[in-house]
């Protein structure tokens, strides 16, 4: 379980990007975070895995306060936090297998990674997971030869190779076409159930959030202003979350019908 208490993130002397934020994510659930650009969604995810240092507050993952960790303890904790990126973050010149094995870098000696001498059990596990997501036949193919959906599946397997206690996904479908986006969201939902994994997704597409998430969290100006099941996300809630947002962004987020009603 992930439990965030009174989380604050401030850059310099400016206003906080995250303001006393509280959030709990249970196991085997998908929580979608929505909100306009600048709401603090990506900062929240990056505070959890300490890619961004929180200014104050506590982030507890299964009894471990991540904000209190330093050095080797922090590196060990990060191994159990899988991250799926919008831009895939693959090494294009490496094969799918090599990219997938990068998820084991926190577990194996550096010389094994440099020499590409991966343990047999890691290779076996990689093939199992690649088969599970439908990319095992690309194991020896370079990453830059894959489509966007295939590249994102590599990113998902890489995260699973970490044996994570939670998956964080930062706009995982933003670079994909609609059909592929649905496939990736369905994959994340099924993997959450299969591995009893909590999945926290920063997502701009509200329609996808309502279809695939168990719970939706709406953010505005660094605060959570909505937290409920997808069916509760009505026009009034959307209006509150996206109030003052440019029309283009509201429409892209799936709020076009609200905007149209306002201007009618």
Short mmCIF file of C-alpha atoms in Angstrom, two decimals:
data_model
loop_
_atom_site.label_atom_id
_atom_site.label_comp_id
_atom_site.label_asym_id
_atom_site.label_seq_id
_atom_site.Cartn_x
_atom_site.Cartn_y
_atom_site.Cartn_z
CA UNK A 1 0.00 0.00 0.00
CA UNK A 2 1.14 3.52 -0.80
CA UNK A 3 0.26 6.22 1.71
CA UNK A 4 1.19 9.85 1.09
CA UNK A 5 0.75 12.33 3.93
CA UNK A 6 1.00 16.14 3.80
CA UNK A 7 3.25 16.07 0.74
CA UNK A 8 4.70 19.45 -0.29
CA UNK A 9 6.97 20.24 -3.22
CA UNK A 10 8.31 23.74 -3.71
CA UNK A 11 10.87 24.91 -6.24
CA UNK A 12 12.95 27.78 -4.89
CA UNK A 13 10.89 30.57 -3.36
CA UNK A 14 7.88 30.05 -5.61
CA UNK A 15 4.45 28.78 -4.66
CA UNK A 16 4.32 25.06 -3.85
CA UNK A 17 3.63 22.74 -6.78
CA UNK A 18 2.15 20.21 -4.34
CA UNK A 19 0.29 21.51 -1.30
CA UNK A 20 -0.24 19.26 1.75
CA UNK A 21 -1.32 16.41 -0.48
CA UNK A 22 -2.77 13.23 1.06
CA UNK A 23 -3.31 10.08 -1.02
CA UNK A 24 -3.64 6.36 -0.31
CA UNK A 25 -3.39 3.69 -3.04
CA UNK A 26 -4.40 0.14 -2.17
CA UNK A 27 -3.00 -3.01 -3.76
CA UNK A 28 -4.50 -4.44 -6.95
CA UNK A 29 -6.10 -1.19 -8.06
CA UNK A 30 -5.63 1.35 -10.81
CA UNK A 31 -5.77 4.97 -9.74
CA UNK A 32 -5.84 7.55 -12.52
CA UNK A 33 -4.69 11.09 -11.81
CA UNK A 34 -6.25 13.74 -14.03
CA UNK A 35 -5.99 17.50 -14.20
CA UNK A 36 -4.86 20.35 -16.38
CA UNK A 37 -1.23 20.96 -17.30
CA UNK A 38 0.59 22.34 -14.27
CA UNK A 39 -1.74 20.69 -11.76
CA UNK A 40 1.19 18.75 -10.27
CA UNK A 41 0.44 15.28 -11.64
CA UNK A 42 3.93 14.47 -12.94
CA UNK A 43 5.60 16.08 -9.94
CA UNK A 44 3.59 13.81 -7.67
CA UNK A 45 4.80 10.66 -9.46
CA UNK A 46 8.39 11.86 -9.45
CA UNK A 47 8.25 12.61 -5.75
CA UNK A 48 7.15 9.04 -5.07
CA UNK A 49 10.24 7.52 -6.69
CA UNK A 50 12.42 10.43 -5.54
CA UNK A 51 13.33 11.61 -9.03
CA UNK A 52 12.13 14.87 -7.50
CA UNK A 53 12.92 15.58 -3.85
CA UNK A 54 9.84 16.38 -1.74
CA UNK A 55 10.06 19.57 0.31
CA UNK A 56 7.99 18.14 3.17
CA UNK A 57 5.65 15.30 4.00
CA UNK A 58 5.84 11.52 4.10
CA UNK A 59 5.60 8.83 1.41
CA UNK A 60 5.11 5.37 2.88
CA UNK A 61 5.30 2.28 0.66
CA UNK A 62 4.42 -0.94 2.47
CA UNK A 63 5.75 0.34 5.78
CA UNK A 64 8.88 2.07 4.45
CA UNK A 65 9.10 5.87 4.58
CA UNK A 66 10.66 6.66 1.20
CA UNK A 67 11.33 10.28 2.13
CA UNK A 68 13.67 9.19 4.94
CA UNK A 69 15.92 7.04 2.75
CA UNK A 70 19.37 7.98 1.50
CA UNK A 71 22.19 6.30 -0.41
CA UNK A 72 22.04 2.53 -0.72
CA UNK A 73 18.71 2.32 1.10
CA UNK A 74 17.11 4.66 -1.43
CA UNK A 75 18.61 2.73 -4.37
CA UNK A 76 17.23 -0.51 -2.96
CA UNK A 77 13.78 1.03 -2.47
CA UNK A 78 13.72 2.37 -6.03
CA UNK A 79 14.15 -1.17 -7.34
CA UNK A 80 10.61 -1.89 -6.14
CA UNK A 81 9.03 1.15 -7.83
CA UNK A 82 8.38 0.45 -11.50
CA UNK A 83 8.16 3.48 -13.80
CA UNK A 84 6.54 3.58 -17.24
CA UNK A 85 7.33 6.70 -19.26
CA UNK A 86 5.46 8.62 -21.92
CA UNK A 87 8.54 8.71 -24.15
CA UNK A 88 9.36 5.03 -23.51
CA UNK A 89 12.95 5.79 -22.36
CA UNK A 90 14.45 2.87 -24.27
CA UNK A 91 18.01 2.63 -25.59
CA UNK A 92 17.30 2.48 -29.32
CA UNK A 93 20.50 0.70 -30.36
CA UNK A 94 19.95 -2.12 -27.87
CA UNK A 95 17.73 -5.13 -28.40
CA UNK A 96 14.39 -5.65 -26.71
CA UNK A 97 15.98 -8.23 -24.39
CA UNK A 98 18.76 -5.85 -23.42
CA UNK A 99 16.31 -3.06 -22.72
CA UNK A 100 14.15 -5.38 -20.65
CA UNK A 101 17.16 -6.53 -18.64
CA UNK A 102 17.87 -2.94 -17.63
CA UNK A 103 15.04 -3.46 -15.16
CA UNK A 104 17.43 -5.75 -13.26
CA UNK A 105 20.28 -3.25 -12.94
CA UNK A 106 19.53 -2.70 -9.27
CA UNK A 107 19.86 -6.42 -8.59
CA UNK A 108 22.94 -7.61 -10.50
CA UNK A 109 26.64 -6.64 -10.36
CA UNK A 110 27.66 -3.86 -12.74
CA UNK A 111 30.06 -6.14 -14.63
CA UNK A 112 27.19 -8.42 -15.64
CA UNK A 113 25.29 -5.49 -17.14
CA UNK A 114 28.37 -4.15 -18.96
CA UNK A 115 29.27 -7.58 -20.33
CA UNK A 116 25.60 -8.41 -20.97
CA UNK A 117 26.01 -11.60 -18.96
CA UNK A 118 22.52 -11.73 -17.57
CA UNK A 119 21.63 -14.46 -15.04
CA UNK A 120 19.73 -17.37 -16.57
CA UNK A 121 16.77 -16.88 -14.26
CA UNK A 122 16.49 -13.24 -15.40
CA UNK A 123 16.52 -14.25 -19.06
CA UNK A 124 13.89 -16.89 -18.38
CA UNK A 125 11.71 -14.40 -16.51
CA UNK A 126 12.11 -11.83 -19.29
CA UNK A 127 10.88 -14.32 -21.89
CA UNK A 128 7.90 -15.19 -19.69
CA UNK A 129 6.90 -11.56 -19.34
CA UNK A 130 7.53 -10.72 -22.99
CA UNK A 131 5.37 -13.67 -23.97
CA UNK A 132 2.71 -12.39 -21.58
CA UNK A 133 2.54 -8.98 -23.30
CA UNK A 134 3.02 -10.29 -26.84
CA UNK A 135 6.56 -9.20 -27.74
CA UNK A 136 8.65 -12.37 -27.15
CA UNK A 137 9.25 -12.71 -30.89
CA UNK A 138 10.99 -9.30 -30.84
CA UNK A 139 13.54 -10.31 -28.18
CA UNK A 140 16.56 -9.86 -30.48
CA UNK A 141 15.20 -6.92 -32.44
CA UNK A 142 16.55 -3.40 -31.90
CA UNK A 143 14.23 -1.12 -29.97
CA UNK A 144 14.25 1.55 -32.70
CA UNK A 145 12.66 -0.94 -35.12
CA UNK A 146 9.48 -1.23 -33.05
CA UNK A 147 6.20 0.64 -33.24
CA UNK A 148 5.08 2.94 -30.44
CA UNK A 149 2.81 0.33 -28.90
CA UNK A 150 5.53 -2.31 -29.04
CA UNK A 151 8.03 0.07 -27.45
CA UNK A 152 5.63 0.80 -24.62
CA UNK A 153 5.17 -2.92 -24.03
CA UNK A 154 8.95 -3.19 -23.69
CA UNK A 155 8.75 -0.41 -21.09
CA UNK A 156 6.05 -2.31 -19.21
CA UNK A 157 8.11 -5.52 -19.14
CA UNK A 158 11.21 -3.59 -18.04
CA UNK A 159 9.23 -2.21 -15.10
CA UNK A 160 7.89 -5.66 -14.21
CA UNK A 161 11.43 -7.07 -14.24
CA UNK A 162 12.10 -4.90 -11.20
CA UNK A 163 9.67 -7.04 -9.21
CA UNK A 164 7.88 -3.82 -8.24
CA UNK A 165 5.58 -3.21 -5.31
CA UNK A 166 3.90 -0.42 -7.28
CA UNK A 167 3.79 0.75 -10.90
CA UNK A 168 3.91 4.45 -11.75
CA UNK A 169 2.88 5.41 -15.28
CA UNK A 170 3.44 8.96 -16.52
CA UNK A 171 1.15 9.58 -19.52
CA UNK A 172 1.79 6.04 -20.87
CA UNK A 173 -0.57 6.44 -23.84
CA UNK A 174 0.09 10.06 -24.83
CA UNK A 175 2.37 9.08 -27.74
CA UNK A 176 0.09 6.32 -29.03
CA UNK A 177 -2.85 6.13 -31.42
CA UNK A 178 -6.31 5.55 -29.89
CA UNK A 179 -6.49 1.81 -30.56
CA UNK A 180 -3.01 1.16 -29.20
CA UNK A 181 -3.75 3.38 -26.20
CA UNK A 182 -6.73 1.20 -25.31
CA UNK A 183 -4.59 -1.93 -25.63
CA UNK A 184 -1.93 -0.54 -23.28
CA UNK A 185 -4.52 0.56 -20.73
CA UNK A 186 -6.20 -2.85 -20.86
CA UNK A 187 -2.79 -4.48 -20.43
CA UNK A 188 -2.03 -2.38 -17.35
CA UNK A 189 -5.41 -3.22 -15.87
CA UNK A 190 -4.95 -6.96 -16.40
CA UNK A 191 -1.39 -6.91 -15.04
CA UNK A 192 -2.57 -5.05 -11.95
CA UNK A 193 -5.03 -7.86 -11.26
CA UNK A 194 -2.63 -10.65 -12.18
CA UNK A 195 0.26 -9.46 -10.00
CA UNK A 196 -1.85 -7.74 -7.30
CA UNK A 197 -0.08 -4.50 -8.15
CA UNK A 198 -1.24 -0.99 -7.36
CA UNK A 199 -0.90 1.18 -10.48
CA UNK A 200 -0.84 4.97 -10.29
CA UNK A 201 -1.33 6.59 -13.71
CA UNK A 202 -0.95 10.23 -14.64
CA UNK A 203 -3.27 10.48 -17.64
CA UNK A 204 -4.65 13.27 -19.78
CA UNK A 205 -7.35 11.25 -21.52
CA UNK A 206 -10.34 11.30 -19.17
CA UNK A 207 -12.33 8.82 -21.28
CA UNK A 208 -9.56 6.23 -20.82
CA UNK A 209 -9.39 7.01 -17.11
CA UNK A 210 -13.12 6.41 -16.71
CA UNK A 211 -12.96 3.17 -18.69
CA UNK A 212 -9.92 1.50 -17.16
CA UNK A 213 -9.34 2.97 -13.69
CA UNK A 214 -10.91 1.79 -10.45
CA UNK A 215 -10.64 5.27 -9.01
CA UNK A 216 -10.03 8.77 -10.33
CA UNK A 217 -8.14 11.50 -8.53
CA UNK A 218 -8.57 15.03 -9.87
CA UNK A 219 -5.87 17.61 -9.17
CA UNK A 220 -5.87 21.37 -9.49
CA UNK A 221 -3.08 23.76 -8.45
CA UNK A 222 -1.27 21.09 -6.46
CA UNK A 223 -4.25 19.89 -4.48
CA UNK A 224 -6.59 16.91 -4.78
CA UNK A 225 -10.10 18.25 -5.32
CA UNK A 226 -11.77 15.05 -6.51
CA UNK A 227 -11.29 11.45 -5.38
CA UNK A 228 -13.98 8.89 -6.22
CA UNK A 229 -15.03 6.04 -8.49
CA UNK A 230 -15.17 6.81 -12.23
CA UNK A 231 -18.99 6.99 -12.31
CA UNK A 232 -18.88 9.94 -9.93
CA UNK A 233 -16.86 12.05 -12.39
CA UNK A 234 -19.74 14.08 -13.79
CA UNK A 235 -19.82 17.38 -15.68
CA UNK A 236 -19.75 19.42 -12.47
CA UNK A 237 -16.61 17.63 -11.24
CA UNK A 238 -14.93 18.05 -14.63
CA UNK A 239 -15.79 21.74 -14.60
CA UNK A 240 -14.16 22.15 -11.19
CA UNK A 241 -11.02 20.23 -12.16
CA UNK A 242 -10.53 21.98 -15.49
CA UNK A 243 -11.97 25.44 -14.72
CA UNK A 244 -9.97 28.14 -16.49
CA UNK A 245 -8.18 25.63 -18.72
CA UNK A 246 -7.79 26.55 -22.42
CA UNK A 247 -10.49 25.07 -24.65
CA UNK A 248 -8.00 22.91 -26.58
CA UNK A 249 -6.74 21.18 -23.46
CA UNK A 250 -10.24 20.65 -22.08
CA UNK A 251 -11.32 19.04 -25.34
CA UNK A 252 -8.22 16.85 -25.46
CA UNK A 253 -8.90 15.68 -21.94
CA UNK A 254 -12.38 14.59 -22.92
CA UNK A 255 -14.13 17.63 -21.47
CA UNK A 256 -15.46 18.93 -24.78
CA UNK A 257 -19.06 18.29 -23.84
CA UNK A 258 -18.69 20.41 -20.69
CA UNK A 259 -17.11 23.24 -22.64
CA UNK A 260 -19.86 23.07 -25.25
CA UNK A 261 -22.57 23.26 -22.59
CA UNK A 262 -20.93 26.33 -21.08
CA UNK A 263 -20.79 28.20 -24.35
CA UNK A 264 -24.24 27.21 -25.59
#
